[in-house]
Coordinates of C-alpha atoms in Angstrom, one line a residue:
M1 CA -24.4 28.8 1.7
K2 CA -21.6 29.9 4.0
I3 CA -19.2 27.7 6.6
A4 CA -17.3 28.7 9.4
L5 CA -13.4 28.5 8.6
P6 CA -11.0 28.6 10.5
D7 CA -7.5 31.9 10.2
S8 CA -4.3 30.6 10.8
N9 CA -4.6 31.4 14.9
G10 CA -7.6 28.2 15.6
V11 CA -9.7 31.0 14.8
L12 CA -14.1 30.5 13.5
S13 CA -15.2 33.1 10.9
N14 CA -19.3 32.3 8.5
Y15 CA -17.1 32.3 4.4
E16 CA -19.9 32.5 2.5
L17 CA -19.7 30.1 -1.4
T18 CA -19.8 32.5 -3.8
G19 CA -18.5 29.8 -6.4
T20 CA -20.6 29.1 -9.5
P21 CA -19.3 25.2 -10.4
I22 CA -17.9 24.6 -13.5
E23 CA -20.5 22.8 -15.7
A24 CA -18.3 19.3 -17.8
V25 CA -17.6 19.5 -20.9
P26 CA -15.6 16.9 -22.5
L27 CA -12.6 18.5 -24.7
D28 CA -13.3 18.7 -27.7
P29 CA -11.4 15.8 -30.7
E30 CA -9.4 18.1 -32.8
A31 CA -8.7 20.7 -29.2
A32 CA -6.7 22.6 -29.9
R33 CA -4.1 21.5 -27.5
V34 CA -3.2 17.9 -25.9
V35 CA -4.0 17.6 -22.9
F36 CA -2.7 15.0 -19.9
S37 CA -4.0 14.7 -16.9
A38 CA -1.8 12.7 -14.1
A39 CA -4.2 11.2 -12.4
H40 CA -4.0 10.6 -8.4
V41 CA -5.0 6.8 -7.4
V42 CA -7.7 5.4 -3.8
A43 CA -6.7 4.6 -1.1
D44 CA -7.8 0.9 0.8
P45 CA -8.4 3.1 3.8
F46 CA -9.4 0.2 5.1
T47 CA -6.1 -1.7 4.5
T48 CA -3.6 -3.5 7.5
A49 CA -0.6 -2.9 5.7
D50 CA 1.3 -0.1 7.7
P51 CA 3.1 2.6 5.5
G52 CA 6.0 1.5 3.7
G53 CA 3.9 -1.2 3.1
N54 CA 2.6 -2.4 -0.2
A55 CA 0.1 -0.6 -2.3
E56 CA -3.8 -1.6 -1.1
L57 CA -5.8 0.7 -4.2
D58 CA -9.6 1.1 -4.2
W59 CA -9.7 -0.7 -7.6
D60 CA -13.1 0.8 -7.9
A61 CA -12.8 4.4 -7.0
T62 CA -9.6 4.7 -9.0
M63 CA -11.2 3.1 -11.8
A64 CA -14.5 4.9 -11.6
F65 CA -12.2 8.0 -11.6
R66 CA -10.0 8.0 -14.6
R67 CA -13.4 6.6 -16.9
Y68 CA -14.4 10.2 -16.0
L69 CA -11.2 11.6 -17.1
A70 CA -11.5 10.0 -20.5
G71 CA -15.2 11.0 -20.4
L72 CA -14.7 14.7 -20.5
G73 CA -11.9 14.3 -23.5
L74 CA -8.5 14.6 -21.0
G75 CA -5.8 12.1 -21.7
I76 CA -4.6 10.1 -19.1
A77 CA -0.9 9.9 -18.2
E78 CA -1.1 6.8 -16.1
A79 CA 1.4 5.9 -12.3
M80 CA 3.1 8.8 -12.8
D81 CA 4.1 10.7 -9.5
T82 CA 0.8 12.5 -9.6
A83 CA -0.1 8.2 -8.7
Q84 CA 2.5 9.0 -5.1
R85 CA 5.4 7.3 -8.1
G86 CA 7.9 5.5 -5.8
M87 CA 6.1 7.3 -2.1
G88 CA 3.7 4.1 -2.2
L89 CA 3.4 3.2 -5.2
D90 CA 5.4 1.2 -6.0
W91 CA 6.3 -1.1 -10.0
A92 CA 4.0 -4.3 -8.7
G93 CA 0.9 -1.7 -7.7
A94 CA 2.5 0.7 -11.5
L95 CA 2.3 -2.3 -13.6
E96 CA -1.4 -3.0 -12.1
L97 CA -2.2 0.6 -12.7
I98 CA -1.6 0.1 -15.9
T99 CA -3.0 -2.6 -17.2
R100 CA -6.4 -2.5 -15.0
T101 CA -6.6 0.8 -17.0
K102 CA -5.8 0.1 -20.6
A103 CA -8.0 -2.9 -19.6
E104 CA -10.7 -1.1 -18.8
I105 CA -11.2 2.3 -21.8
P106 CA -8.5 0.7 -24.3
D107 CA -10.1 3.9 -26.7
A108 CA -8.4 6.9 -23.6
L109 CA -5.4 8.3 -24.7
V110 CA -3.1 7.1 -22.3
F111 CA 0.7 7.3 -22.2
N112 CA 1.7 5.4 -18.5
G113 CA 5.0 6.0 -16.6
C114 CA 8.4 4.4 -17.9
G115 CA 10.9 3.7 -14.7
T116 CA 13.1 1.8 -12.1
D117 CA 12.1 2.3 -9.1
Q118 CA 12.4 -2.0 -9.0
L119 CA 15.4 -1.2 -8.1
D120 CA 17.1 0.5 -5.3
P121 CA 19.5 3.6 -6.4
A122 CA 21.7 1.9 -3.7
Q123 CA 21.7 -1.3 -4.6
A124 CA 22.5 0.7 -8.2
R125 CA 26.3 0.1 -9.2
S126 CA 26.5 0.5 -12.9
P127 CA 24.3 2.3 -16.0
D128 CA 23.8 -1.3 -16.4
D129 CA 21.4 -1.9 -14.0
V130 CA 19.7 1.4 -14.6
R131 CA 20.1 -0.1 -17.9
A132 CA 17.4 -3.8 -17.6
A133 CA 16.2 -2.5 -15.0
Y134 CA 14.4 0.5 -17.7
F135 CA 14.0 -2.3 -20.3
E136 CA 12.2 -4.6 -17.3
Q137 CA 9.6 -2.2 -17.2
V138 CA 9.3 -1.5 -21.6
E139 CA 8.6 -4.8 -22.0
A140 CA 6.5 -5.4 -19.1
I141 CA 4.5 -1.9 -20.4
Q142 CA 4.3 -2.9 -23.5
R143 CA 3.3 -6.9 -23.2
V144 CA -0.1 -4.9 -22.3
N145 CA 0.3 -2.3 -25.1
G146 CA 0.6 0.1 -23.6
R147 CA 2.4 3.5 -24.7
I148 CA 4.7 4.8 -22.4
I149 CA 6.4 8.1 -20.6
L150 CA 9.7 7.4 -19.5
M151 CA 10.7 8.9 -16.6
A152 CA 13.9 9.8 -14.7
S153 CA 15.2 7.6 -12.6
R154 CA 16.9 7.9 -8.5
A155 CA 18.8 5.5 -9.5
L156 CA 21.2 6.6 -12.3
A157 CA 20.6 10.1 -11.3
R158 CA 23.3 7.9 -8.9
V159 CA 25.5 6.3 -11.0
A160 CA 26.2 8.4 -14.2
S161 CA 29.1 9.6 -13.6
S162 CA 28.9 12.1 -16.6
P163 CA 26.5 13.3 -19.8
D164 CA 27.4 10.3 -21.9
D165 CA 26.3 7.3 -19.6
Y166 CA 22.8 9.7 -19.4
L167 CA 23.2 9.2 -23.4
R168 CA 24.1 6.1 -23.8
V169 CA 21.5 4.1 -21.5
Y170 CA 18.9 6.9 -22.8
R171 CA 19.8 5.7 -26.6
D172 CA 19.3 2.1 -25.9
V173 CA 16.2 2.5 -23.2
L174 CA 14.8 4.7 -27.1
S175 CA 15.8 2.0 -28.8
A176 CA 13.6 -1.2 -27.4
C177 CA 10.6 1.7 -27.4
E178 CA 8.1 0.2 -30.6
Q179 CA 6.2 3.2 -30.2
P180 CA 7.4 6.8 -30.3
V181 CA 7.0 8.1 -26.0
I182 CA 7.1 11.5 -23.8
L183 CA 10.5 12.3 -22.1
H184 CA 10.7 13.3 -18.4
W185 CA 12.3 16.1 -17.1
L186 CA 11.0 15.9 -13.5
G187 CA 12.8 19.1 -11.5
E188 CA 14.4 18.2 -8.0
M189 CA 11.6 20.5 -6.4
F190 CA 9.9 17.5 -7.0
D191 CA 11.9 14.5 -6.4
P192 CA 15.3 16.1 -4.6
E193 CA 17.2 12.7 -5.9
L194 CA 16.5 13.9 -8.7
A195 CA 19.1 16.5 -8.5
G196 CA 22.3 17.1 -10.5
Y197 CA 20.5 15.1 -12.9
W198 CA 21.3 15.0 -17.4
G199 CA 25.2 14.4 -15.2
A200 CA 24.5 19.0 -15.3
E201 CA 24.4 20.8 -12.7
T202 CA 23.6 23.6 -14.3
F203 CA 20.4 24.2 -16.4
D204 CA 22.3 24.9 -19.9
T205 CA 24.0 22.4 -20.1
A206 CA 21.1 19.9 -18.8
L207 CA 19.7 20.6 -21.9
E208 CA 22.6 20.0 -24.3
T209 CA 21.9 16.6 -23.6
V210 CA 18.3 16.1 -23.7
L211 CA 17.8 18.2 -27.0
C212 CA 20.7 15.8 -28.1
I213 CA 19.2 12.5 -26.6
I214 CA 15.9 13.9 -29.2
G215 CA 18.4 15.6 -31.6
E216 CA 19.4 11.1 -32.2
N217 CA 16.5 9.3 -31.3
V218 CA 14.0 12.2 -33.3
G219 CA 11.6 9.5 -34.6
K220 CA 11.4 7.7 -31.5
V221 CA 10.2 10.7 -29.8
D222 CA 6.2 12.2 -28.6
G223 CA 7.2 15.3 -27.2
I224 CA 9.1 15.6 -24.2
K225 CA 7.1 17.0 -20.5
I226 CA 9.7 19.8 -18.9
S227 CA 9.0 19.8 -15.0
L228 CA 11.0 22.9 -13.7
L229 CA 8.9 25.6 -12.7
D230 CA 10.6 27.6 -14.0
K231 CA 8.9 29.2 -17.6
Q232 CA 11.7 30.8 -19.0
K233 CA 12.6 27.5 -19.2
E234 CA 10.3 25.5 -20.5
I235 CA 10.2 27.8 -23.8
L236 CA 13.8 28.4 -23.9
M237 CA 13.9 24.2 -24.9
R238 CA 10.2 24.9 -26.5
R239 CA 11.7 26.9 -29.6
R240 CA 14.9 24.3 -29.7
L241 CA 13.1 21.3 -30.6
P242 CA 13.1 19.2 -33.3
E243 CA 10.0 19.6 -36.1
G244 CA 7.2 17.0 -34.7
V245 CA 8.7 16.5 -31.8
K246 CA 7.0 18.2 -28.6
M247 CA 6.6 20.1 -25.5
Y248 CA 4.4 18.9 -22.6
T249 CA 4.0 21.9 -19.9
G250 CA 5.0 20.2 -17.3
D251 CA 4.7 23.1 -15.2
D252 CA 2.0 24.1 -12.9
F253 CA 3.6 27.5 -12.1
N254 CA 2.5 29.3 -15.2
Y255 CA 0.4 26.6 -17.3
P256 CA -2.1 29.4 -19.1
E257 CA 0.4 32.0 -20.7
L258 CA 2.8 28.6 -21.7
I259 CA -0.8 26.6 -23.4
A260 CA -1.6 30.0 -24.1
G261 CA 2.3 30.5 -26.1
D262 CA 4.0 33.0 -27.9
E263 CA 4.4 33.6 -30.8
Q264 CA 6.7 31.3 -31.6
G265 CA 4.4 28.0 -30.3
F266 CA 3.1 26.8 -27.6
S267 CA 3.1 23.7 -24.9
H268 CA 0.7 20.5 -25.0
A269 CA -0.6 19.8 -21.3
L270 CA 0.1 17.3 -19.7
L271 CA -0.3 18.4 -15.9
G272 CA -1.3 16.5 -11.9
I273 CA -3.3 20.2 -11.7
F274 CA -5.3 19.1 -14.7
D275 CA -7.2 16.5 -11.8
P276 CA -8.8 18.8 -9.7
L277 CA -8.4 21.5 -12.2
A278 CA -10.2 18.9 -15.2
P279 CA -12.8 20.2 -15.8
A280 CA -12.0 23.5 -16.5
A281 CA -9.2 22.0 -18.4
A282 CA -11.7 21.2 -21.2
R283 CA -13.1 23.7 -21.6
A284 CA -10.8 26.6 -21.5
V285 CA -9.1 24.2 -24.6
N286 CA -13.0 24.4 -26.3
Q287 CA -11.5 27.6 -26.2
L288 CA -8.9 27.8 -27.6
G289 CA -9.7 26.4 -30.5
Q290 CA -12.5 28.4 -31.4
G291 CA -9.9 31.2 -31.5
D292 CA -11.5 32.6 -27.9
A293 CA -7.6 32.8 -26.3
A294 CA -9.2 35.4 -23.8
G295 CA -12.1 33.3 -23.0
F296 CA -8.6 30.4 -22.3
R297 CA -7.0 33.1 -20.0
E298 CA -9.9 33.8 -18.6
L299 CA -11.1 30.8 -16.9
L300 CA -7.6 29.3 -16.3
E301 CA -6.0 32.0 -15.4
P302 CA -7.6 33.0 -11.6
T303 CA -6.6 28.6 -11.5
V304 CA -2.6 29.7 -11.0
P305 CA -3.3 30.3 -7.2
L306 CA -4.3 27.6 -6.0
S307 CA -2.0 25.5 -8.7
R308 CA 0.7 27.1 -6.6
L309 CA -0.5 27.0 -3.0
I310 CA -0.9 23.0 -4.7
F311 CA 3.3 23.4 -5.3
R312 CA 3.7 25.0 -3.0
A313 CA 7.9 24.0 -1.0
P314 CA 8.1 21.1 -0.2
T315 CA 6.5 20.4 -3.6
Q316 CA 7.0 16.5 -3.6
Y317 CA 3.3 16.6 -1.1
Y318 CA 1.1 18.1 -4.3
K319 CA -0.1 14.5 -3.7
T320 CA -2.1 15.6 -1.0
G321 CA -3.9 18.7 -2.4
V322 CA -4.9 16.1 -5.0
V323 CA -6.4 14.1 -3.6
F324 CA -7.9 16.6 -1.2
L325 CA -10.3 18.1 -3.8
A326 CA -10.8 14.7 -5.5
W327 CA -12.3 13.7 -1.7
L328 CA -13.8 17.1 -1.7
N329 CA -15.4 16.3 -4.9
G330 CA -16.9 13.0 -3.9
F331 CA -14.8 10.9 -5.7
Q332 CA -13.7 9.6 -3.0
D333 CA -15.7 8.5 0.0
H334 CA -12.3 9.0 1.6
F335 CA -9.7 11.1 2.4
I336 CA -6.7 8.3 3.5
M337 CA -3.4 8.1 1.1
L338 CA -0.8 5.5 0.6
G339 CA 1.6 6.2 2.9
G340 CA 0.3 7.9 5.1
A341 CA 0.3 10.8 2.5
Q342 CA -2.7 13.2 3.7
A343 CA -1.1 14.4 7.6
M344 CA 1.6 15.6 4.9
R345 CA -0.1 19.4 5.0
P346 CA -1.7 21.0 7.8
L347 CA -5.0 23.0 9.0
P348 CA -4.4 26.1 6.9
Y349 CA -2.9 24.7 3.9
F350 CA -6.5 22.1 3.5
V351 CA -8.2 25.8 4.7
D352 CA -7.7 28.1 1.3
C353 CA -7.8 24.9 -1.3
F354 CA -11.3 24.8 -0.3
R355 CA -11.5 28.5 -0.3
L356 CA -9.3 28.9 -3.4
A357 CA -11.7 26.0 -5.1
E358 CA -14.7 27.6 -4.4
T359 CA -14.1 31.1 -6.2
N360 CA -12.8 29.3 -9.1
G361 CA -15.8 27.0 -9.7
L362 CA -14.4 23.8 -8.4
L363 CA -16.2 21.9 -6.0
R364 CA -18.1 20.5 -8.1
D365 CA -21.2 20.0 -5.3
P366 CA -20.6 22.4 -2.6
E367 CA -22.6 20.3 -0.3
I368 CA -20.5 18.1 -0.5
A369 CA -18.2 20.0 -0.2
V370 CA -19.0 21.7 2.9
A371 CA -19.8 18.6 5.0
R372 CA -16.8 17.0 4.3
M373 CA -14.4 20.1 5.5
Q374 CA -17.2 20.0 8.5
T375 CA -15.6 16.5 8.7
L376 CA -12.2 17.4 8.5
L377 CA -12.9 20.4 10.7
R378 CA -14.4 18.2 13.6
L379 CA -11.7 15.7 13.2
Y380 CA -8.8 19.1 14.1
G381 CA -11.1 20.1 16.9
A382 CA -12.0 23.4 15.2

């Protein structure tokens, strides 16, 4: 099968598909690693709302994708940044998403993003305002028996004057959590408004604050997801975590190495890239559990160039690549995103995503993917 694809100058040439679609095999219930996919949402393409208005979702397609992930045995990190949380999906929409997911797949492994995004950072006056906003979301999520991922707060980054403010807020919020949570350290490459989080300008100082929070609240912390796109920082922190506290890699640049681990430990996974890579992730971790570390790397390492492309700077627009691949794979009938985010990457980006996904067997029905890619090219006049 062939498709005419443009180069960076718009010149078309035939590209021959060579990849073999990966067969979807569920993750073993006794898997060697805990694996979460941070799931995207499907926008309602027929909404009359302008970008920046209330989020309106295609609930049927959004829930169908979650059933697909659960069917593969993957955990779901719900209402996170991959779902455009804070970039199109507001707190009201996030809570409805959390509630619907819990109702539709009650037995699935699901942790839910809990933040302070109902509080405009510009309106926050003190850490007490942030604390109250966290409490509101904790209570709402626990009311539907949801587990919690404690997300970083833009408002706290704005009003905190020292690491002590973070220690006090997190201590109080964790005390209100009924079950152990996953903390989330999201770097400023994902969200520039989180620069200086933990009250520190350097990683070393921030690390000590986070470890102090975890150390004071070990019984309340299942693990921490670190998304800094720096494997050495993750490994350093992983080796200092208290016993029983998991490291969940959020490193979409180095995930095979970090999940495989070394002689001193390994990371579990909570990754946005495991939305489009779901079948590869399940098969690879199964191989790892069978003692086939080479097979694990052979399957996952070739996907890294695709992930690095999708998450290239400006990194916060990675959702565009994730949803593009969901459209190519038939999980939704359109390539429309909340807030018009489908326009946040240029055509050559989509062409390269297509090539790399196809090469790695990540287009589950190549005929549908080719037809949809041709639709996109016509839209661009190619």
